[in-house]
Short mmCIF file of C-alpha atoms in Angstrom, two decimals:
data_model
loop_
_atom_site.label_atom_id
_atom_site.label_comp_id
_atom_site.label_asym_id
_atom_site.label_seq_id
_atom_site.Cartn_x
_atom_site.Cartn_y
_atom_site.Cartn_z
CA UNK H 458 -57.86 68.86 28.99
CA UNK H 459 -54.97 70.87 27.72
CA UNK H 460 -55.51 72.60 24.39
CA UNK H 461 -53.45 74.99 22.36
CA UNK H 462 -53.61 78.58 23.56
CA UNK H 463 -55.49 80.76 21.04
CA UNK H 464 -54.06 83.96 19.66
CA UNK H 465 -55.67 87.24 18.67
CA UNK H 466 -56.35 87.30 14.96
CA UNK H 467 -57.09 90.37 12.90
CA UNK H 468 -59.82 92.41 14.59
CA UNK H 469 -59.72 90.23 17.71
CA UNK H 470 -58.59 90.51 21.32
CA UNK H 471 -57.22 87.66 23.39
CA UNK H 472 -58.75 87.66 26.86
CA UNK H 473 -57.30 86.00 29.93
CA UNK H 474 -60.51 84.63 31.41
CA UNK H 475 -61.13 85.35 35.10
CA UNK H 476 -64.81 84.34 35.28
CA UNK H 477 -67.60 82.89 33.17
CA UNK H 478 -71.05 81.45 33.93
CA UNK H 479 -73.33 78.49 33.31
CA UNK H 480 -76.06 79.96 31.15
CA UNK H 481 -79.18 78.30 29.77
CA UNK H 482 -77.52 78.40 26.36
CA UNK H 483 -74.49 76.51 27.67
CA UNK H 484 -76.37 73.64 29.27
CA UNK H 485 -78.83 73.40 26.40
CA UNK H 486 -75.96 73.13 23.94
CA UNK H 487 -74.11 70.63 26.12
CA UNK H 488 -77.07 68.26 26.51
CA UNK H 489 -79.04 69.19 23.37
CA UNK H 490 -81.78 70.06 25.85
CA UNK H 491 -83.96 72.09 23.51
CA UNK H 492 -87.55 73.35 23.72
CA UNK H 493 -90.24 71.12 22.19
CA UNK H 494 -89.59 70.41 18.52
CA UNK H 495 -86.21 72.16 18.43
CA UNK H 496 -83.79 69.23 18.83
CA UNK H 497 -83.32 68.51 15.12
CA UNK H 498 -82.75 72.16 14.26
CA UNK H 499 -80.46 72.44 17.26
CA UNK H 500 -78.32 69.52 16.12
CA UNK H 501 -77.98 70.97 12.63
CA UNK H 502 -76.99 74.35 14.05
CA UNK H 503 -74.58 73.00 16.68
CA UNK H 504 -73.08 70.11 14.74
CA UNK H 505 -74.55 66.83 13.54
CA UNK H 506 -71.96 64.36 14.87
CA UNK H 507 -70.23 66.56 17.42
CA UNK H 508 -70.24 70.23 18.41
CA UNK H 509 -68.51 72.55 15.97
CA UNK H 510 -67.31 74.51 18.99
CA UNK H 511 -66.05 71.90 21.45
CA UNK H 512 -65.39 74.42 24.25
CA UNK H 513 -68.53 75.90 25.80
CA UNK H 514 -68.80 79.22 27.62
CA UNK H 515 -70.65 82.21 26.18
CA UNK H 516 -69.93 84.74 28.92
CA UNK H 517 -66.51 86.19 29.67
CA UNK H 518 -65.03 88.58 32.19
CA UNK H 519 -61.29 89.03 32.20
CA UNK H 520 -58.26 91.03 31.11
CA UNK H 521 -57.07 91.73 27.57
CA UNK H 522 -53.83 89.82 27.01
CA UNK H 523 -53.10 90.87 23.43
CA UNK H 524 -54.79 92.66 20.56
CA UNK H 525 -54.82 91.72 16.90
CA UNK H 526 -54.19 93.89 13.88
CA UNK H 527 -56.69 96.69 13.36
CA UNK H 528 -57.88 96.83 16.97
CA UNK H 529 -57.73 100.27 18.57
CA UNK H 530 -60.65 100.08 21.03
CA UNK H 531 -58.86 97.94 23.63
CA UNK H 532 -55.32 97.62 24.92
CA UNK H 533 -53.49 94.88 26.83
CA UNK H 534 -54.35 95.17 30.51
CA UNK H 535 -57.92 96.44 29.98
CA UNK H 536 -60.57 94.73 32.08
CA UNK H 537 -63.48 93.66 29.86
CA UNK H 538 -66.71 91.68 29.98
CA UNK H 539 -69.23 90.49 27.43
CA UNK H 540 -70.41 87.59 25.29
CA UNK H 541 -68.63 85.18 22.98
CA UNK H 542 -69.84 82.52 20.51
CA UNK H 543 -68.21 79.99 22.84
CA UNK H 544 -64.84 79.08 24.26
CA UNK H 545 -64.88 80.90 27.61
CA UNK H 546 -64.57 77.69 29.68
CA UNK H 547 -60.82 78.03 29.34
CA UNK H 548 -57.85 80.12 30.46
CA UNK H 549 -57.93 82.22 27.28
CA UNK H 550 -60.48 83.05 24.62
CA UNK H 551 -60.11 85.13 21.43
CA UNK H 552 -63.14 87.28 20.56
CA UNK H 553 -64.13 89.89 18.00
CA UNK H 554 -63.15 93.28 19.39
CA UNK H 555 -66.19 94.89 17.75
CA UNK H 556 -68.61 92.31 19.15
CA UNK H 557 -70.63 92.37 22.38
CA UNK H 558 -67.69 93.41 24.55
CA UNK H 559 -67.21 96.38 26.89
CA UNK H 560 -64.92 97.65 29.60
CA UNK H 561 -65.62 95.96 32.91
CA UNK H 562 -67.97 97.81 35.31
CA UNK H 563 -66.07 99.77 37.93
CA UNK H 564 -66.58 98.49 41.46
CA UNK H 565 -67.53 94.94 40.42
CA UNK H 566 -65.43 91.81 40.66
CA UNK H 567 -64.94 89.66 37.59
CA UNK H 568 -67.44 87.17 38.99
CA UNK H 569 -70.04 89.89 39.47
CA UNK H 570 -69.39 91.29 35.99
CA UNK H 571 -69.81 87.81 34.48
CA UNK H 572 -73.29 87.59 36.05
CA UNK H 573 -74.56 90.52 33.96
CA UNK H 574 -74.24 89.86 30.20
CA UNK H 575 -76.43 86.85 29.46
CA UNK H 576 -79.59 87.64 31.39
CA UNK H 577 -79.09 91.37 30.99
CA UNK H 578 -78.73 91.41 27.22
CA UNK H 579 -81.61 88.95 26.75
CA UNK H 580 -84.04 91.05 28.77
CA UNK H 581 -82.77 94.27 27.19
CA UNK H 582 -83.13 92.90 23.65
CA UNK H 583 -86.78 91.97 24.10
CA UNK H 584 -87.74 95.13 25.98
CA UNK H 585 -86.18 97.24 23.25
CA UNK H 586 -87.80 95.13 20.54
CA UNK H 587 -91.30 95.83 21.87
CA UNK H 588 -90.61 99.41 22.93
CA UNK H 589 -91.32 99.13 26.64
CA UNK H 590 -92.79 102.40 27.95
CA UNK H 591 -92.97 104.14 31.30
CA UNK H 592 -96.10 103.21 33.21
CA UNK H 593 -96.69 99.90 31.44
CA UNK H 594 -97.63 96.83 33.46
CA UNK H 595 -95.07 94.06 33.05
CA UNK H 596 -95.27 90.46 34.28
CA UNK H 597 -92.07 88.40 34.47
CA UNK H 598 -92.53 84.62 34.75
CA UNK H 599 -89.41 82.92 36.09
CA UNK H 600 -88.29 86.08 37.88
CA UNK H 601 -85.56 84.43 39.97
CA UNK H 602 -83.51 83.09 37.06
CA UNK H 603 -80.65 84.65 35.13
CA UNK H 604 -82.93 86.42 32.64
CA UNK H 605 -85.72 87.00 35.16
CA UNK H 606 -83.64 88.83 37.76
CA UNK H 607 -82.31 91.14 35.06
CA UNK H 608 -85.78 91.62 33.54
CA UNK H 609 -87.30 92.74 36.85
CA UNK H 610 -84.58 95.33 37.37
CA UNK H 611 -84.55 96.62 33.78
CA UNK H 612 -88.35 96.87 33.65
CA UNK H 613 -88.20 99.04 36.78
CA UNK H 614 -85.44 101.13 35.20
CA UNK H 615 -87.71 101.76 32.20
CA UNK H 616 -90.49 102.91 34.55
CA UNK H 617 -92.79 99.88 34.44
CA UNK H 618 -94.91 98.43 37.22
CA UNK H 619 -93.61 94.89 37.67
CA UNK H 620 -95.37 91.72 38.76
CA UNK H 621 -92.86 88.91 39.27
CA UNK H 622 -93.62 85.19 39.41
CA UNK H 623 -91.27 82.81 41.22
CA UNK H 624 -91.26 80.09 43.89
CA UNK H 625 -91.81 80.83 47.57
CA UNK H 626 -88.13 80.47 48.47
CA UNK H 627 -87.18 83.32 46.14
CA UNK H 628 -89.91 85.84 46.95
CA UNK H 629 -87.76 88.06 49.18
CA UNK H 630 -84.91 88.08 46.67
CA UNK H 631 -87.18 89.11 43.82
CA UNK H 632 -88.88 91.75 45.96
CA UNK H 633 -85.46 93.19 46.78
CA UNK H 634 -84.83 93.66 43.06
CA UNK H 635 -87.73 96.12 42.88
CA UNK H 636 -90.76 94.02 41.92
CA UNK H 637 -93.99 95.75 42.91
CA UNK H 638 -95.95 92.49 43.25
CA UNK H 639 -94.46 89.02 43.74
CA UNK H 640 -96.56 85.91 43.09
CA UNK H 641 -95.75 82.37 44.20
CA UNK H 642 -96.49 79.99 41.34
CA UNK H 643 -96.86 77.08 43.79
CA UNK H 644 -99.76 78.66 45.71
CA UNK H 645 -101.11 81.72 43.88
CA UNK H 646 -103.47 81.79 40.92
CA UNK H 647 -101.32 82.58 37.88
CA UNK H 648 -102.23 84.95 36.37
CA UNK H 649 -104.48 86.65 38.94
CA UNK H 650 -108.12 86.78 37.75
CA UNK H 651 -108.44 90.56 37.63
CA UNK H 652 -104.92 91.45 36.47
CA UNK H 653 -104.16 93.10 33.13
CA UNK H 654 -100.67 93.35 31.65
CA UNK H 655 -99.15 95.23 28.74
CA UNK H 656 -96.08 92.97 28.54
CA UNK H 657 -95.68 89.37 29.70
CA UNK H 658 -92.14 87.97 29.64
CA UNK H 659 -91.86 84.17 29.82
CA UNK H 660 -88.23 83.31 30.64
CA UNK H 661 -88.13 79.57 31.41
CA UNK H 662 -90.41 77.73 28.97
CA UNK H 663 -92.92 76.70 31.65
CA UNK H 664 -95.95 78.79 30.77
CA UNK H 665 -97.67 79.89 27.58
CA UNK H 666 -99.50 82.67 25.79
CA UNK H 667 -102.71 80.65 26.07
CA UNK H 668 -102.49 80.72 29.85
CA UNK H 669 -101.92 84.50 29.95
CA UNK H 670 -104.18 85.58 27.09
CA UNK H 671 -107.12 86.65 29.22
CA UNK H 672 -104.85 88.70 31.49
CA UNK H 673 -103.33 90.70 28.61
CA UNK H 674 -104.59 94.18 27.77
CA UNK H 675 -105.48 95.13 24.17
CA UNK H 676 -102.26 95.51 22.19
CA UNK H 677 -100.21 93.64 24.81
CA UNK H 678 -97.03 91.77 23.91
CA UNK H 679 -96.03 88.25 25.01
CA UNK H 680 -92.23 87.84 25.08
CA UNK H 681 -91.30 84.21 24.49
CA UNK H 682 -87.71 83.70 25.62
CA UNK H 683 -87.71 79.89 25.68
CA UNK H 684 -90.45 78.82 23.28
CA UNK H 685 -90.72 75.63 21.29
CA UNK H 686 -92.28 74.80 17.92
CA UNK H 687 -95.91 74.77 19.24
CA UNK H 688 -95.49 78.31 20.55
CA UNK H 689 -93.97 79.51 17.28
CA UNK H 690 -96.84 78.01 15.32
CA UNK H 691 -99.28 79.89 17.53
CA UNK H 692 -97.34 83.10 16.93
CA UNK H 693 -98.35 83.33 13.25
CA UNK H 694 -102.17 83.53 13.53
CA UNK H 695 -101.99 85.53 16.75
CA UNK H 696 -99.79 88.22 15.22
CA UNK H 697 -101.79 88.30 11.98
CA UNK H 698 -105.32 88.26 13.33
CA UNK H 699 -105.22 88.69 17.11
CA UNK H 700 -105.22 91.68 19.40
CA UNK H 701 -101.87 90.72 20.90
CA UNK H 702 -98.35 90.13 19.62
CA UNK H 703 -96.11 87.17 20.42
CA UNK H 704 -92.41 87.99 20.15
CA UNK H 705 -89.77 85.24 19.98
CA UNK H 706 -86.41 84.56 18.43
CA UNK H 707 -82.80 84.78 19.53
CA UNK H 708 -81.66 87.79 21.52
CA UNK H 709 -78.98 89.74 19.65
CA UNK H 710 -76.20 91.48 21.58
CA UNK H 711 -73.68 94.11 20.59
CA UNK H 712 -71.16 96.45 22.17
CA UNK H 713 -73.88 99.03 22.79
CA UNK H 714 -75.91 96.61 24.90
CA UNK H 715 -72.82 95.73 26.97
CA UNK H 716 -72.09 99.43 27.50
CA UNK H 717 -75.70 99.91 28.61
CA UNK H 718 -75.44 97.08 31.15
CA UNK H 719 -72.15 98.45 32.44
CA UNK H 720 -73.69 101.90 32.94
CA UNK H 721 -76.69 100.50 34.77
CA UNK H 722 -74.47 98.40 37.03
CA UNK H 723 -72.18 101.30 37.86
CA UNK H 724 -75.24 103.44 38.69
CA UNK H 725 -76.61 100.75 41.02
CA UNK H 726 -79.66 100.21 38.77
CA UNK H 727 -78.71 96.64 37.84
CA UNK H 728 -77.08 94.37 40.37
CA UNK H 729 -75.74 90.90 39.67
CA UNK H 730 -77.48 88.00 41.38
CA UNK H 731 -75.13 85.10 42.05
CA UNK H 732 -76.35 81.90 43.67
CA UNK H 733 -73.17 79.84 43.60
CA UNK H 734 -69.53 80.14 42.53
CA UNK H 735 -67.38 77.20 41.45
CA UNK H 736 -63.76 76.87 40.34
CA UNK H 737 -63.24 75.68 36.77
CA UNK H 738 -62.24 72.18 37.89
CA UNK H 739 -65.72 71.74 39.45
CA UNK H 740 -67.62 72.82 36.36
CA UNK H 741 -69.37 69.44 36.15
CA UNK H 742 -71.00 70.16 39.52
CA UNK H 743 -71.99 73.61 38.31
CA UNK H 744 -73.74 72.18 35.25
CA UNK H 745 -75.38 69.46 37.34
CA UNK H 746 -76.89 72.17 39.53
CA UNK H 747 -78.11 74.10 36.49
CA UNK H 748 -79.70 70.90 35.18
CA UNK H 749 -81.97 70.75 38.24
CA UNK H 750 -83.92 73.70 36.86
CA UNK H 751 -83.73 75.51 40.20
CA UNK H 752 -80.83 77.84 39.47
CA UNK H 753 -81.27 81.28 41.02
CA UNK H 754 -79.66 84.17 39.16
CA UNK H 755 -76.23 83.17 37.88
CA UNK H 756 -73.88 80.30 38.57
CA UNK H 757 -70.37 81.71 38.21
CA UNK H 758 -67.24 79.80 37.22
CA UNK H 759 -63.94 81.26 38.40
CA UNK H 760 -61.07 80.46 36.06
#
């Protein structure tokens, strides 16, 4: 529907949106499709009777239209990309100029730039949180998704040996991203009996620490991107008394993380993976595809 065009307030920039994406956060917010035990907390956070932010869209790539008072980092005409609290499913969105926003990567289209922030910042946040080190053995479960495709590439950038888990149809894609070993969860034993990992990243909420515990080396870290209440309850005794650490929570992004992703993309060390692109007026179809749970990489919306 038609809504009033926003304007750039103090400390904000108004962006003319060229592309956004359908992220896990967007479709979870839209449908209140939360991990086990999280629906009540999700409703309180989002809005009890209706969403506090009626326009979805947490990823933006576009051009600065105007700048508010006190903004000197960006100018009208600058190409930018990054994350917003919402509102990017529209022609314009106003965002904090000091937030997770950066100049657009050179050599990438707006659609390609939009495929970087969500998965990229999520993987980067957790890898930085646990201090990933060169030579560590990393397993990524859900390696063909938005977060997974970024995690495989960033783990390789940090010098890790990467085992990626995905379905058979995505094995070649994931291997092309740099994974050293690719396992098919439909046919292979997951995890392999003799494998040992220093970091296990679970990106889709379809496996658990319990399943991977015996394959984790002493001092290993389990990164829980999409955990529910049962997993968080297990986190407490494991972190207090166990030999492993379970790390969860919400990934935090800032301008530095966007600058990092831009640099990696420009250097060819992080490439966007786009499965499908839709125009804004077919966004219902885009979300319906995301709801199937078989989304590969990013689904881009061109505005």
